[in-house]
PDB file of C-alpha atoms in Angstrom:
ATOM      1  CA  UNK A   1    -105.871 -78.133  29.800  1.00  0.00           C
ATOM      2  CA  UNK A   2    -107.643 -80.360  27.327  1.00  0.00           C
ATOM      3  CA  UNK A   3    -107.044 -84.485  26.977  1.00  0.00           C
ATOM      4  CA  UNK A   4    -104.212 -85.199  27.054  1.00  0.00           C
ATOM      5  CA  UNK A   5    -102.332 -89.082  26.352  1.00  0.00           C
ATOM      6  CA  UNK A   6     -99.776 -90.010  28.995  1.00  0.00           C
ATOM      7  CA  UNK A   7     -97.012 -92.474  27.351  1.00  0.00           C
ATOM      8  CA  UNK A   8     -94.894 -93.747  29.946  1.00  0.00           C
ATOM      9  CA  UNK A   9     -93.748 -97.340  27.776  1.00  0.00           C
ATOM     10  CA  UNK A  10     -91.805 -97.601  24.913  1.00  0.00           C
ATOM     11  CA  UNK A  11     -94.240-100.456  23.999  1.00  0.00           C
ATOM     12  CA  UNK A  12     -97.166 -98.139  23.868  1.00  0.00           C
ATOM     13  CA  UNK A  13     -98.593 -98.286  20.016  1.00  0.00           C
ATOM     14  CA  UNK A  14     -98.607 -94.248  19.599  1.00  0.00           C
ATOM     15  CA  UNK A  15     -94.902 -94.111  21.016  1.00  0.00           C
ATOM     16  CA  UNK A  16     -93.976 -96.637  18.398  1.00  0.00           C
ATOM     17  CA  UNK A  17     -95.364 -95.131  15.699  1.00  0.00           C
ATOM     18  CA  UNK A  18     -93.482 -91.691  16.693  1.00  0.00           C
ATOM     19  CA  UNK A  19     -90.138 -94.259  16.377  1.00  0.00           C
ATOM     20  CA  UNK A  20     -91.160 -94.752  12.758  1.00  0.00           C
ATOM     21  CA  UNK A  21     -91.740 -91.061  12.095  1.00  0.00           C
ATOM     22  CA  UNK A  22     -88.219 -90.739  12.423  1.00  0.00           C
ATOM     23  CA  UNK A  23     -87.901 -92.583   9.269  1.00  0.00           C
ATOM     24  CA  UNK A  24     -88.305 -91.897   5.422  1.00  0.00           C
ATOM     25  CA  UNK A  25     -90.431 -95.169   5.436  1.00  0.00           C
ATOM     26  CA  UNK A  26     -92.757 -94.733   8.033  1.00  0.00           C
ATOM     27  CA  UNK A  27     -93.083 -90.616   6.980  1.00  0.00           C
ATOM     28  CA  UNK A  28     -94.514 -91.998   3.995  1.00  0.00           C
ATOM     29  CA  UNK A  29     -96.705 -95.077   5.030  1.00  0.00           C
ATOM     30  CA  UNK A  30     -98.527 -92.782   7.494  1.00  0.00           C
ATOM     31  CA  UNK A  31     -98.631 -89.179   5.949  1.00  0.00           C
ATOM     32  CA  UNK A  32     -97.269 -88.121   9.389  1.00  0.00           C
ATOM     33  CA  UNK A  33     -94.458 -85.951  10.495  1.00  0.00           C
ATOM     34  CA  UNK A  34     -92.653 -84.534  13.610  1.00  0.00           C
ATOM     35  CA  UNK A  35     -91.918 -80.941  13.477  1.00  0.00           C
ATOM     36  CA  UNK A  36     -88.892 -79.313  15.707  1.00  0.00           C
ATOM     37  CA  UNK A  37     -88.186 -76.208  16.690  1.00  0.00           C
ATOM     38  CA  UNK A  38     -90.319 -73.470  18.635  1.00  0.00           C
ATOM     39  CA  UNK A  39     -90.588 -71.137  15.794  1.00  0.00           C
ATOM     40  CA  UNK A  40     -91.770 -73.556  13.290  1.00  0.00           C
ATOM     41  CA  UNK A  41     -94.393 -75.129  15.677  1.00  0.00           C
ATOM     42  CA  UNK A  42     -95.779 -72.063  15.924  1.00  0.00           C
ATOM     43  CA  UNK A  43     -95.995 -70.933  12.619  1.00  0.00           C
ATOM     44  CA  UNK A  44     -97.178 -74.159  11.587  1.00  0.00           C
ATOM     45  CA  UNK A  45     -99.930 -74.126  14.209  1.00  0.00           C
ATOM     46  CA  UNK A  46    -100.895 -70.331  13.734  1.00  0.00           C
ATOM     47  CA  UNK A  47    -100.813 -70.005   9.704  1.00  0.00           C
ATOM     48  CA  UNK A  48    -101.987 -73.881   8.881  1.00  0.00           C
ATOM     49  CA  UNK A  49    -103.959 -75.455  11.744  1.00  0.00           C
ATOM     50  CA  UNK A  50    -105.572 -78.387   9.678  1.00  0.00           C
ATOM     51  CA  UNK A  51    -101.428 -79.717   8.932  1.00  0.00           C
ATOM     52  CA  UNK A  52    -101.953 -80.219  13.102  1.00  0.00           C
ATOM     53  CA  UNK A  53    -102.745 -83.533  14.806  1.00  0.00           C
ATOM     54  CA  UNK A  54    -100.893 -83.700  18.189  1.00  0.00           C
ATOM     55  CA  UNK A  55     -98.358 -81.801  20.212  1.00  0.00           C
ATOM     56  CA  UNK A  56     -95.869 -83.977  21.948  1.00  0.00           C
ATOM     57  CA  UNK A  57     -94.445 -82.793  25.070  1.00  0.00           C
ATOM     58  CA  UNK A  58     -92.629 -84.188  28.475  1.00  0.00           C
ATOM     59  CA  UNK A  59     -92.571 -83.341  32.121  1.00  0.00           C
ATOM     60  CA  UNK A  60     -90.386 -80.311  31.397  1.00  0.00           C
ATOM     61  CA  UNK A  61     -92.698 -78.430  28.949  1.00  0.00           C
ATOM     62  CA  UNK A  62     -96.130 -76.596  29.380  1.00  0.00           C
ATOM     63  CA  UNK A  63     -97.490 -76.562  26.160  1.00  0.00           C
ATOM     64  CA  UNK A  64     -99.336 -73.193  25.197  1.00  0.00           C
ATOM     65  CA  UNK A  65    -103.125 -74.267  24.825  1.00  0.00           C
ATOM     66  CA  UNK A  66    -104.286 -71.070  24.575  1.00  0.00           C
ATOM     67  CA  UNK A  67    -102.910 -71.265  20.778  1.00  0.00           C
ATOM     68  CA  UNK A  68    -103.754 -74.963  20.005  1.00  0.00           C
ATOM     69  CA  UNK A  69    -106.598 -75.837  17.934  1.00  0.00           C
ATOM     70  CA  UNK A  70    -109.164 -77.450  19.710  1.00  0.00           C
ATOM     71  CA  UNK A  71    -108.711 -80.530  17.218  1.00  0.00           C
ATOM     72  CA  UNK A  72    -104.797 -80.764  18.013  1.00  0.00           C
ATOM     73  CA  UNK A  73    -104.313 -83.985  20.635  1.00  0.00           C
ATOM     74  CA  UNK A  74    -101.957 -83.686  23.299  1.00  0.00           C
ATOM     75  CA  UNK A  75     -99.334 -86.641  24.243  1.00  0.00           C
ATOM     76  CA  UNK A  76     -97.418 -86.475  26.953  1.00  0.00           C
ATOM     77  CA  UNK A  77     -94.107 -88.589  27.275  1.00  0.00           C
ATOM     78  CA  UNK A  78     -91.927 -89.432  29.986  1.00  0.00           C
ATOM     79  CA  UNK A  79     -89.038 -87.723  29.181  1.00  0.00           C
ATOM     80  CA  UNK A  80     -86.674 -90.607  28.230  1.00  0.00           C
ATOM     81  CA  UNK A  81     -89.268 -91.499  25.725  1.00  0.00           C
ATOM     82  CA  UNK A  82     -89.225 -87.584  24.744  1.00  0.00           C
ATOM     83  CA  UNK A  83     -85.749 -87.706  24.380  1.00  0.00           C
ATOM     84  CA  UNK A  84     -85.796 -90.432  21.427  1.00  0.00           C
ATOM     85  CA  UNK A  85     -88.147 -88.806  19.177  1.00  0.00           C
ATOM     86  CA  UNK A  86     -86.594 -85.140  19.837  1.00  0.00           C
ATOM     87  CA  UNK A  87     -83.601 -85.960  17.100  1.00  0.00           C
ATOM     88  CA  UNK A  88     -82.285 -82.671  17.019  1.00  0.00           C
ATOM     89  CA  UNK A  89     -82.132 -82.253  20.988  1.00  0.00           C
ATOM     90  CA  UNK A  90     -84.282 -79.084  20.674  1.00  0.00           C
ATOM     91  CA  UNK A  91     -85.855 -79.691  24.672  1.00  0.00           C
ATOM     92  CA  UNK A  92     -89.073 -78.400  23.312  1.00  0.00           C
ATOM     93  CA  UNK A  93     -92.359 -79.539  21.926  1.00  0.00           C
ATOM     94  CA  UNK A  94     -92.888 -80.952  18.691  1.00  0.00           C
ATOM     95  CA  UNK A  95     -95.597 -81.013  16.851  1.00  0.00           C
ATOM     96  CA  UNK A  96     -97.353 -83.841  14.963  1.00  0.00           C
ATOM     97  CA  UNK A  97     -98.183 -82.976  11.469  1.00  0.00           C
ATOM     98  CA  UNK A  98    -100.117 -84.171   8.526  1.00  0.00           C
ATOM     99  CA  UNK A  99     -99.543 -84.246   4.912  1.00  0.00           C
ATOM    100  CA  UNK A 100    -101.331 -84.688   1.938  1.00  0.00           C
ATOM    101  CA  UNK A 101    -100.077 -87.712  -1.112  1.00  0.00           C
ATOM    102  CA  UNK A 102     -97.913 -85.607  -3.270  1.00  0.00           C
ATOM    103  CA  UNK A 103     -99.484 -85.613  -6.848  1.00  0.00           C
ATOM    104  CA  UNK A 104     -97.962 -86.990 -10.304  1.00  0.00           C
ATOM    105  CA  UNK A 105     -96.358 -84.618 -12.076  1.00  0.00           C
ATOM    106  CA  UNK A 106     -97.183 -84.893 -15.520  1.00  0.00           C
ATOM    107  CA  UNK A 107     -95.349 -82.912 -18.676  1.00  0.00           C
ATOM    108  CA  UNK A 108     -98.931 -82.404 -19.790  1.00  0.00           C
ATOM    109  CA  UNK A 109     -99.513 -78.283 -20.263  1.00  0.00           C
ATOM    110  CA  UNK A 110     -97.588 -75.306 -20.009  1.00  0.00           C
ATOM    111  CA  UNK A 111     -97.821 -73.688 -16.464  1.00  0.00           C
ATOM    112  CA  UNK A 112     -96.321 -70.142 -15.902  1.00  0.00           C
ATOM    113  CA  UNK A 113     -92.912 -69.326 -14.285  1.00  0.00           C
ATOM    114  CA  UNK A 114     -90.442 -72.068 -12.595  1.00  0.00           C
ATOM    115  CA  UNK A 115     -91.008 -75.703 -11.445  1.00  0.00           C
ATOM    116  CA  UNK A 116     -88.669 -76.564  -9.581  1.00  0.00           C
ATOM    117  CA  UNK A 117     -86.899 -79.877 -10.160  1.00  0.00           C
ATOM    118  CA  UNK A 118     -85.512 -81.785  -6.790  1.00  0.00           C
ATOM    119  CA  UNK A 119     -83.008 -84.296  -7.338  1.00  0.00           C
ATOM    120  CA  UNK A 120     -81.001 -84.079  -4.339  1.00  0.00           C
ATOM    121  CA  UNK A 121     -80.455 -87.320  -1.981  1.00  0.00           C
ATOM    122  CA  UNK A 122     -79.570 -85.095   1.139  1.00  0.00           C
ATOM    123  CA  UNK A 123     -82.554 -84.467   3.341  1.00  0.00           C
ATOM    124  CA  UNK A 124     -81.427 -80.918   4.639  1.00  0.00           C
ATOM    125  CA  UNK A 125     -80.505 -80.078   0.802  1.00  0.00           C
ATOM    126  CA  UNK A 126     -84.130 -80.907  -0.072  1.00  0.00           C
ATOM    127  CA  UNK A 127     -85.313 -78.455   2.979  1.00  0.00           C
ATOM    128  CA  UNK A 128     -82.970 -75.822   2.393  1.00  0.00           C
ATOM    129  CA  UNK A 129     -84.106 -76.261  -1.624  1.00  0.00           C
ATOM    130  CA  UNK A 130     -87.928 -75.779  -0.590  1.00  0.00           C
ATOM    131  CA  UNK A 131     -87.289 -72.824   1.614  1.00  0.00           C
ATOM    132  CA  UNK A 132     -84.983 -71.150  -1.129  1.00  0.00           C
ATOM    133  CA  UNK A 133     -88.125 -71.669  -4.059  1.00  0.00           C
ATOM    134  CA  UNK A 134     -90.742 -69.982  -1.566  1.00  0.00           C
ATOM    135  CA  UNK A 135     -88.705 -67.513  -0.650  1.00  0.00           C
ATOM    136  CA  UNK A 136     -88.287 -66.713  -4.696  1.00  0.00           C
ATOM    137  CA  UNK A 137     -91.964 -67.117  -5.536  1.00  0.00           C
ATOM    138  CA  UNK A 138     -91.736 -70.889  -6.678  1.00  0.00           C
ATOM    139  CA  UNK A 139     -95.076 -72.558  -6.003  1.00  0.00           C
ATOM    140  CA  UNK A 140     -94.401 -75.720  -7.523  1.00  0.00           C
ATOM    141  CA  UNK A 141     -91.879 -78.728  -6.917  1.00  0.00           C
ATOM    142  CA  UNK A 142     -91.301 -81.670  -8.310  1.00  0.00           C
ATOM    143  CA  UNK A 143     -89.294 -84.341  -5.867  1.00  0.00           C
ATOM    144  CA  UNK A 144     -87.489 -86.649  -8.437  1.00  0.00           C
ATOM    145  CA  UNK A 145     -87.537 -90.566  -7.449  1.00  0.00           C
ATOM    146  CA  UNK A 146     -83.504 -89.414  -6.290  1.00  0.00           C
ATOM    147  CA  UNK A 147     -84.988 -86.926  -3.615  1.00  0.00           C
ATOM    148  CA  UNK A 148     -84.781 -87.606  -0.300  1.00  0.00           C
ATOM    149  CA  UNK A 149     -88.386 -87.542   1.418  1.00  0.00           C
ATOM    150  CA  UNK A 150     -89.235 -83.453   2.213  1.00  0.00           C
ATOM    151  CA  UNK A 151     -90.805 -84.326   5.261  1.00  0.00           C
ATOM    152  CA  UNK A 152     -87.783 -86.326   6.948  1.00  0.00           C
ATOM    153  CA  UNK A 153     -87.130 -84.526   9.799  1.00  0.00           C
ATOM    154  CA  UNK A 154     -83.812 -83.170   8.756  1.00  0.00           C
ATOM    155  CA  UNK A 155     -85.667 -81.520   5.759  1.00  0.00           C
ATOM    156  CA  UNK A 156     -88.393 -80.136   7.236  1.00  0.00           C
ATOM    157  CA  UNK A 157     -86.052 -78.349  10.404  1.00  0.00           C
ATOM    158  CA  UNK A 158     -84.678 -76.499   7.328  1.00  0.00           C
ATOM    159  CA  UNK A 159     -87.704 -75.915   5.541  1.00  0.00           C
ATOM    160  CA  UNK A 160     -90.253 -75.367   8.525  1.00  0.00           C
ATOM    161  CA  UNK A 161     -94.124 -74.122   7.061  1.00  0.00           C
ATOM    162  CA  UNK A 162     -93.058 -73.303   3.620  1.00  0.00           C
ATOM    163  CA  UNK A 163     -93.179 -76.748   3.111  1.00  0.00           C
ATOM    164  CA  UNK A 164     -96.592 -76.431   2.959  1.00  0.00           C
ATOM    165  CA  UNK A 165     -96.859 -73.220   1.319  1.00  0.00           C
ATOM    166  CA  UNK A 166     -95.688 -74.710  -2.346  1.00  0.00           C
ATOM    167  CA  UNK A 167     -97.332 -77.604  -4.256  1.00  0.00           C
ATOM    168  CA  UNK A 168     -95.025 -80.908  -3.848  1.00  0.00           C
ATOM    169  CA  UNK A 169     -95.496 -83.522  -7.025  1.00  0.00           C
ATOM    170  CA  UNK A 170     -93.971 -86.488  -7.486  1.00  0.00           C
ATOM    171  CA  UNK A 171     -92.017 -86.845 -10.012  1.00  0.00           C
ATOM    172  CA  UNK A 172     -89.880 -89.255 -12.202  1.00  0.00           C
ATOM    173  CA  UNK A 173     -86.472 -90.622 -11.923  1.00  0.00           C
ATOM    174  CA  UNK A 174     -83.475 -88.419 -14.087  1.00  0.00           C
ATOM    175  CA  UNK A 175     -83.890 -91.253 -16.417  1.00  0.00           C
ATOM    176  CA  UNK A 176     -87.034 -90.847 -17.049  1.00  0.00           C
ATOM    177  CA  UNK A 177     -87.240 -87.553 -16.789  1.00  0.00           C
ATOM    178  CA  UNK A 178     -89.020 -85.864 -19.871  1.00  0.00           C
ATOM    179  CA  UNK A 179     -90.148 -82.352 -20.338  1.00  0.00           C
ATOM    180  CA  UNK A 180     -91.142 -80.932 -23.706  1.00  0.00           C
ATOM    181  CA  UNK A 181     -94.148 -78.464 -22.793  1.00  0.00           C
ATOM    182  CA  UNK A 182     -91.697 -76.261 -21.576  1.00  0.00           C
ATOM    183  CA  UNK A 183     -87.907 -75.697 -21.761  1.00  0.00           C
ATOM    184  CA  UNK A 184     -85.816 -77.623 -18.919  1.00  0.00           C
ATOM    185  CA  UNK A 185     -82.987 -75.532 -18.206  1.00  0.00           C
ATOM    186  CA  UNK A 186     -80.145 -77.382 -15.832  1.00  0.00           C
ATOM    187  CA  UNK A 187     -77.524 -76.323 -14.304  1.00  0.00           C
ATOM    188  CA  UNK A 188     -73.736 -76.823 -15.475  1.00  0.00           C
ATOM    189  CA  UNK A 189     -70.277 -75.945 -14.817  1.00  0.00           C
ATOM    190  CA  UNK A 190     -70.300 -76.788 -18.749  1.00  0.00           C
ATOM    191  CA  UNK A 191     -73.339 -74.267 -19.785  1.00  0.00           C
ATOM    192  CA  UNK A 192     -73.883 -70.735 -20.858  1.00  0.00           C
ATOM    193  CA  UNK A 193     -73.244 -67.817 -18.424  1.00  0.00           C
ATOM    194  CA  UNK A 194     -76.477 -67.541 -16.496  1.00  0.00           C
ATOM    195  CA  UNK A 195     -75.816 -63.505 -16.441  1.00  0.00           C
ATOM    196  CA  UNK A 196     -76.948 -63.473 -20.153  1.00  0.00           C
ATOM    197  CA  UNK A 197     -79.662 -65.916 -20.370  1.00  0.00           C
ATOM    198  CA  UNK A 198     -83.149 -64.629 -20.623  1.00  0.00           C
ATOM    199  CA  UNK A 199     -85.287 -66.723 -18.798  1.00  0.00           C
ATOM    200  CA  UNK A 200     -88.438 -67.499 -20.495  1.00  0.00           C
ATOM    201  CA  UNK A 201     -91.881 -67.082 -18.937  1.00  0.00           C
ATOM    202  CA  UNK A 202     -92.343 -70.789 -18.132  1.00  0.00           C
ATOM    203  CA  UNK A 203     -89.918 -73.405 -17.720  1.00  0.00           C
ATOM    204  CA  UNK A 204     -88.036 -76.378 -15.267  1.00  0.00           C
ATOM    205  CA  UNK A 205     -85.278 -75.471 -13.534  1.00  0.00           C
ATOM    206  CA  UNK A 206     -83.088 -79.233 -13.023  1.00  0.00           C
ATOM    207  CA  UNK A 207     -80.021 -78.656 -11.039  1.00  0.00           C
ATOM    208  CA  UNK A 208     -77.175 -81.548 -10.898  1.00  0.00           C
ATOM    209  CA  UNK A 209     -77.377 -83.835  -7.658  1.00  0.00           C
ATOM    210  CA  UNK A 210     -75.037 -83.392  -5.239  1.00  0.00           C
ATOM    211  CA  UNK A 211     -71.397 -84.189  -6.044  1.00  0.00           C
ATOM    212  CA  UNK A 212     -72.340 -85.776  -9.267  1.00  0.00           C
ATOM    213  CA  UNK A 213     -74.144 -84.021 -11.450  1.00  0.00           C
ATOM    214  CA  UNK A 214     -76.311 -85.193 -13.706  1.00  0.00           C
ATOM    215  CA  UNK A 215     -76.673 -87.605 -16.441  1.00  0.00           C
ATOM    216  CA  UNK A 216     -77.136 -87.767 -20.023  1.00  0.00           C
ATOM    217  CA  UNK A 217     -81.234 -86.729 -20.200  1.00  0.00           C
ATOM    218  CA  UNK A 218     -83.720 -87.537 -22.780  1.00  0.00           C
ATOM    219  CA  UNK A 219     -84.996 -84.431 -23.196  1.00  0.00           C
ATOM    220  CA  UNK A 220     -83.379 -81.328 -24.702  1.00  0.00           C
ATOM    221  CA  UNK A 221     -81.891 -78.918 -22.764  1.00  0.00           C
ATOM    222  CA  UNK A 222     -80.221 -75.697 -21.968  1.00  0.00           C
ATOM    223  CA  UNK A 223     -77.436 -75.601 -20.022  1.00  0.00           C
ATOM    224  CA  UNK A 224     -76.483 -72.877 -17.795  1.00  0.00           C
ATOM    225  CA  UNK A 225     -73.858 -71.955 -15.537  1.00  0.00           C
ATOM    226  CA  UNK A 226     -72.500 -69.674 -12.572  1.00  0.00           C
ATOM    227  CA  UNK A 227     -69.478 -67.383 -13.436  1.00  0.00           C
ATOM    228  CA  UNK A 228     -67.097 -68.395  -9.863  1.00  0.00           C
ATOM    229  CA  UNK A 229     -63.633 -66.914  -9.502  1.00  0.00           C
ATOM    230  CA  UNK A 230     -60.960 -69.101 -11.006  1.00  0.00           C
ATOM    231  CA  UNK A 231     -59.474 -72.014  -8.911  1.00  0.00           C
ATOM    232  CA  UNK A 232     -63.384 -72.702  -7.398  1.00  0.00           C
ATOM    233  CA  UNK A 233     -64.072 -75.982  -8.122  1.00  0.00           C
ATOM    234  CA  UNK A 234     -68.122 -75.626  -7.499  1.00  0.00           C
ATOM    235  CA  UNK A 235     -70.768 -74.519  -5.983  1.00  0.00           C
ATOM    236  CA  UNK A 236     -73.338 -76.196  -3.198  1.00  0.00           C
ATOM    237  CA  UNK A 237     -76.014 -77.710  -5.408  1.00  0.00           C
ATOM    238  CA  UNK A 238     -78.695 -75.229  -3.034  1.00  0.00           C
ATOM    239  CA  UNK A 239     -76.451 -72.160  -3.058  1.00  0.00           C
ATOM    240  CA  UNK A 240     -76.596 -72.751  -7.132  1.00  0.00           C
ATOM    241  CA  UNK A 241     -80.330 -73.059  -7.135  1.00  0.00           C
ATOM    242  CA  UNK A 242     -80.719 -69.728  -4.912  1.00  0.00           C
ATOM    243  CA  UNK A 243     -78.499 -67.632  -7.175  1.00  0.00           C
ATOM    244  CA  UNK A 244     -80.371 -68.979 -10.500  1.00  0.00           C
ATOM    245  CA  UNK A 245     -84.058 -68.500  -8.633  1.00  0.00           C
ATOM    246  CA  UNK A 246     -82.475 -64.800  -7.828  1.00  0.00           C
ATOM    247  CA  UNK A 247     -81.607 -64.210 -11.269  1.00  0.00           C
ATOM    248  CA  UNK A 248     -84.450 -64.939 -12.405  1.00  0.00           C
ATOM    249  CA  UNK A 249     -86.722 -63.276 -10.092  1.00  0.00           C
ATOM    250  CA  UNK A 250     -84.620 -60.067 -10.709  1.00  0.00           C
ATOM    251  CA  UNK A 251     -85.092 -60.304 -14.308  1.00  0.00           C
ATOM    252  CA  UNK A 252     -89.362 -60.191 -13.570  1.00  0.00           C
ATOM    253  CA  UNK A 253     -88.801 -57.604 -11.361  1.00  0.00           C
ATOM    254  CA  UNK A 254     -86.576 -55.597 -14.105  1.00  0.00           C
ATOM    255  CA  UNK A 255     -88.787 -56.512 -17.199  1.00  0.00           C
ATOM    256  CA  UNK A 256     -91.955 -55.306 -14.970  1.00  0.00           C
ATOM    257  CA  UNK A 257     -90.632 -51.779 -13.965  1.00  0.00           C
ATOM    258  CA  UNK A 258     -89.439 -51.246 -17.483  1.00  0.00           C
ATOM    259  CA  UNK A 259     -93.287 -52.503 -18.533  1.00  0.00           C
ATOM    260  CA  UNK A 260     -94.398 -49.756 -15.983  1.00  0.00           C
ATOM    261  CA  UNK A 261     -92.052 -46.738 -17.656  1.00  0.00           C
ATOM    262  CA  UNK A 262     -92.982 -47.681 -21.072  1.00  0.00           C
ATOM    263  CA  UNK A 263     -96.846 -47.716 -20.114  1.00  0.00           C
TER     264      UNK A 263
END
């Protein structure tokens, strides 16, 4: 088994700096995070080994070192300590992982197919948001200065690796929010049926924040909405971004087979 830290006080520097980790703050002073879950450790540590810095474990665990990058540092924690950082009660390893500054996002040029617009103020939502877009070919995300931090640990249990398999920007407030490169299509119980929009071949997709909305924007834009039986008042602020990334991944999908008949 390679070196491996024992932590046995709560007044031991590393263990306090895991205590952070469980905040939005101290996620984003350190570029550090603390994965949960078995599956998503191992994804994580199989598909992107330079995300890993440390695998924290107790007395009850065996970590697998046959699988660990040589790199990866090993902590071990009494298990009372364990037990503080391990939020979601999981009873198995976690892994310590690194992230890059997110970029500014800049209306500067016209890029091809969705960005993604994140508003949402609920950590999970902003997970559950980032898994939906990979899972629908998105590749790039824009966190809005509403967003809740997508490597809080409550986002990235929902979100796992494909948190790091899209590009995350940062991005503006609502207020300041400005797009005219491209068209910035948002989401409304107020808009145009979505079934008979065409989706054009680049564009931001802005849905409303949860509960609320959204507010009046500067820029122009085209509403659309989600035909719901009558009597519904609306629809989770995710589930409404899956069914509008579905749309409009069917409509490529359509538009290339008919490409492929007509050729």
């Amino acid at each position: 088994m390679k070196k491996t830290t024992r932590i046995d006080s709560e007044n031991n520097p590393t263990f306090r700096l895991f205590l952070k980790l469980t905040k939005s703050r101290g996620i984003k002073k350190h570029g550090l995070s603390i994965m949960s879950r078995s599956k998503h450790v191992r994804e994580v540590v199989k598909t992107f080994p330079e995300r890993c810095e440390g695998l924290i474990f107790s007395d009850l665990h065996e970590p697998p070192s046959e699988s660990v990058p040589p790199h990866v540092r090993y902590f071990h924690l009494k298990p009372t300590l364990f037990r503080r950082i391990d939020i979601h009660s999981t009873g198995q390893p976690l892994l310590l992982v690194r992230f890059s500054p997110f970029r500014k996002w800049t209306d500067s040029s016209e890029t091809n197919g969705c960005t993604l617009c994140i508003p949402f103020q609920d950590p999970a939502n902003v997970g559950a948001a980032i898994r939906t877009a990979a899972a629908f070919d998105v590749t790039r995300i824009v966190l809005l200065k509403e967003a809740a931090h997508p490597f809080h640990f409550k986002s990235i249990r929902v979100a796992g690796s494909t948190v790091f398999r899209v590009s995350l920007f940062e991005g503006p407030s609502l207020d300041e929010l400005t797009v005219s490169k491209i068209p910035l299509i948002t989401l409304s119980p107020e808009g145009r049926d979505i079934c008979d929009f065409k989706f054009p071949s680049s564009f931001c997709l802005l849905p409303g924040l949860e509960g609320t909305g959204l507010p009046v924007l500067r820029s122009r834009t085209t509403r659309l909405s989600i035909p719901m039986a009558h009597g519904v008042d609306s629809l989770n602020a995710v589930m409404a971004t899956g069914i509008s990334l579905y749309l409009w991944k069917e409509q490529n999908r359509s538009g290339a087979k008919q490409g492929k008949k007509s050729a």
